[in-house]
XYZ file of N, CA and C in Angstrom:
183
model
N -29.197 -15.341 232.560
C -29.916 -13.889 232.938
C -31.440 -13.913 233.446
N -31.078 -13.142 235.221
C -32.822 -13.294 235.256
C -33.641 -12.243 235.233
N -34.995 -12.790 236.116
C -35.960 -11.941 235.399
C -36.250 -11.211 236.338
N -36.889 -9.524 235.751
C -37.296 -8.638 236.525
C -38.072 -8.813 238.174
N -37.790 -8.384 238.675
C -38.520 -8.475 240.386
C -39.893 -7.511 240.337
N -39.658 -6.406 239.992
C -40.530 -4.938 239.408
C -40.441 -4.532 240.808
N -38.923 -5.288 241.870
C -38.606 -4.198 243.134
C -36.893 -3.349 243.010
N -37.493 -1.932 243.192
C -36.994 -0.878 242.382
C -34.972 -0.079 243.808
N -34.331 -0.066 244.105
C -34.151 -0.033 244.943
C -32.892 1.115 244.713
N -32.909 1.651 245.527
C -32.162 3.132 244.811
C -30.891 3.935 246.385
N -29.247 4.708 245.640
C -29.356 4.085 246.800
C -28.604 5.791 245.844
N -28.391 6.682 246.602
C -28.078 8.284 245.700
C -26.573 8.848 246.812
N -25.888 9.065 246.266
C -24.464 9.526 247.023
C -24.806 10.700 247.425
N -24.833 11.481 248.612
C -25.109 13.501 248.903
C -23.291 13.711 248.523
N -23.676 14.479 247.701
C -22.272 15.232 246.970
C -21.880 16.035 248.623
N -19.990 16.083 248.446
C -19.978 17.549 249.521
C -19.810 15.756 251.026
N -20.229 14.625 250.634
C -20.486 13.901 252.969
C -19.721 12.087 251.948
N -19.659 11.903 252.646
C -19.543 10.347 252.529
C -20.502 9.404 252.975
N -21.753 9.849 252.819
C -23.170 9.246 253.036
C -24.009 8.926 251.802
N -24.670 7.838 251.977
C -25.243 7.290 251.455
C -26.773 7.517 251.922
N -27.341 7.755 250.850
C -28.614 7.999 251.030
C -29.323 6.622 249.942
N -30.603 6.196 250.721
C -31.307 4.618 250.327
C -32.001 5.098 249.864
N -33.114 5.126 249.403
C -34.647 4.936 249.054
C -34.886 2.836 248.676
N -35.620 2.230 249.332
C -35.610 0.361 249.214
C -36.960 0.612 248.462
N -37.941 -0.612 247.933
C -38.820 -0.417 247.003
C -39.977 -0.380 247.523
N -39.954 -0.192 249.667
C -41.702 -0.194 250.267
C -41.620 1.200 250.453
N -40.485 2.020 249.720
C -40.471 3.631 250.705
C -39.584 3.842 251.640
N -39.082 2.545 252.281
C -38.518 3.213 253.739
C -37.326 3.782 252.979
N -36.671 4.917 254.015
C -35.132 4.960 253.601
C -33.921 5.010 254.672
N -33.155 5.164 254.343
C -31.735 4.944 255.557
C -30.455 6.024 254.675
N -29.633 6.297 255.635
C -28.029 6.718 255.112
C -27.631 5.936 256.021
N -26.282 5.893 255.721
C -25.024 5.370 255.804
C -23.868 5.534 255.051
N -22.636 5.509 255.743
C -21.273 5.607 255.234
C -20.539 4.111 254.582
N -21.010 3.419 254.642
C -20.724 1.844 254.862
C -22.117 1.055 253.155
N -21.447 1.539 252.193
C -21.516 0.601 251.331
C -22.689 -0.606 251.647
N -21.860 -1.924 251.855
C -21.566 -2.808 252.914
C -23.018 -2.742 253.595
N -23.125 -2.461 253.975
C -23.712 -2.070 254.960
C -25.462 -0.762 254.887
N -25.016 -0.776 253.664
C -26.560 0.259 253.145
C -26.897 -0.674 252.593
N -26.008 -1.844 251.485
C -27.288 -2.710 250.706
C -27.790 -4.341 252.193
N -26.791 -4.211 253.075
C -27.201 -5.225 253.607
C -28.469 -4.990 254.304
N -28.799 -3.490 254.512
C -30.326 -3.102 255.136
C -30.880 -2.737 253.869
N -30.533 -2.467 252.560
C -32.293 -2.709 251.360
C -32.563 -4.390 251.628
N -31.289 -5.388 251.505
C -31.935 -6.745 251.073
C -32.262 -7.345 252.553
N -31.797 -6.320 253.918
C -32.932 -7.329 254.718
C -34.610 -7.326 255.318
N -35.065 -7.377 253.843
C -36.647 -7.163 254.359
C -37.002 -8.610 254.983
N -37.924 -8.339 255.829
C -38.310 -7.465 256.393
C -38.372 -7.082 258.171
N -36.375 -7.595 258.095
C -36.163 -6.394 259.545
C -35.738 -5.437 259.261
N -36.163 -4.224 260.334
C -35.537 -2.353 260.127
C -35.855 -1.763 258.887
N -36.857 -2.364 258.371
C -37.300 -1.271 257.781
C -38.623 -1.737 257.362
N -39.749 -2.313 257.347
C -40.998 -2.270 256.487
C -41.796 -1.696 257.806
N -42.710 -1.261 256.259
C -43.312 0.650 257.231
C -44.589 -0.104 257.291
N -45.131 0.116 258.163
C -46.573 -0.135 258.809
C -47.353 -0.436 257.860
N -48.086 -2.010 258.429
C -49.200 -2.382 257.011
C -48.576 -2.976 255.532
N -47.317 -2.440 255.244
C -46.805 -3.280 254.280
C -46.415 -4.649 254.537
N -46.077 -5.632 253.049
C -45.028 -7.144 253.497
C -44.423 -7.043 252.514
N -43.207 -6.885 251.848
C -43.180 -6.965 251.040
C -43.539 -7.556 250.053
N -42.997 -8.195 248.606
C -43.875 -9.190 248.257
C -42.553 -10.435 248.229
N -43.458 -12.167 248.537
C -42.295 -12.868 248.870
C -42.503 -12.823 250.388
N -42.694 -12.458 250.914
C -42.827 -12.520 252.213
C -43.618 -12.127 253.182
N -43.449 -12.810 254.440
C -44.438 -13.095 255.119
C -44.932 -12.195 256.588
N -45.477 -11.957 257.358
C -45.662 -11.701 257.698
C -45.209 -12.189 259.239
């Protein structure tokens, strides 16, 4: 069993659509229709969605 990282990733389905809305632990948000693309975006730190002034835990700028 792995230990908790303290990072929370949330993906919500937008009812009536094929759209997923993701919120990363850093606060960035993204929408996609493909669940694989959504997870690749979420786990792609720091490329593509690091808010200004924020360095995700375990990553260097």
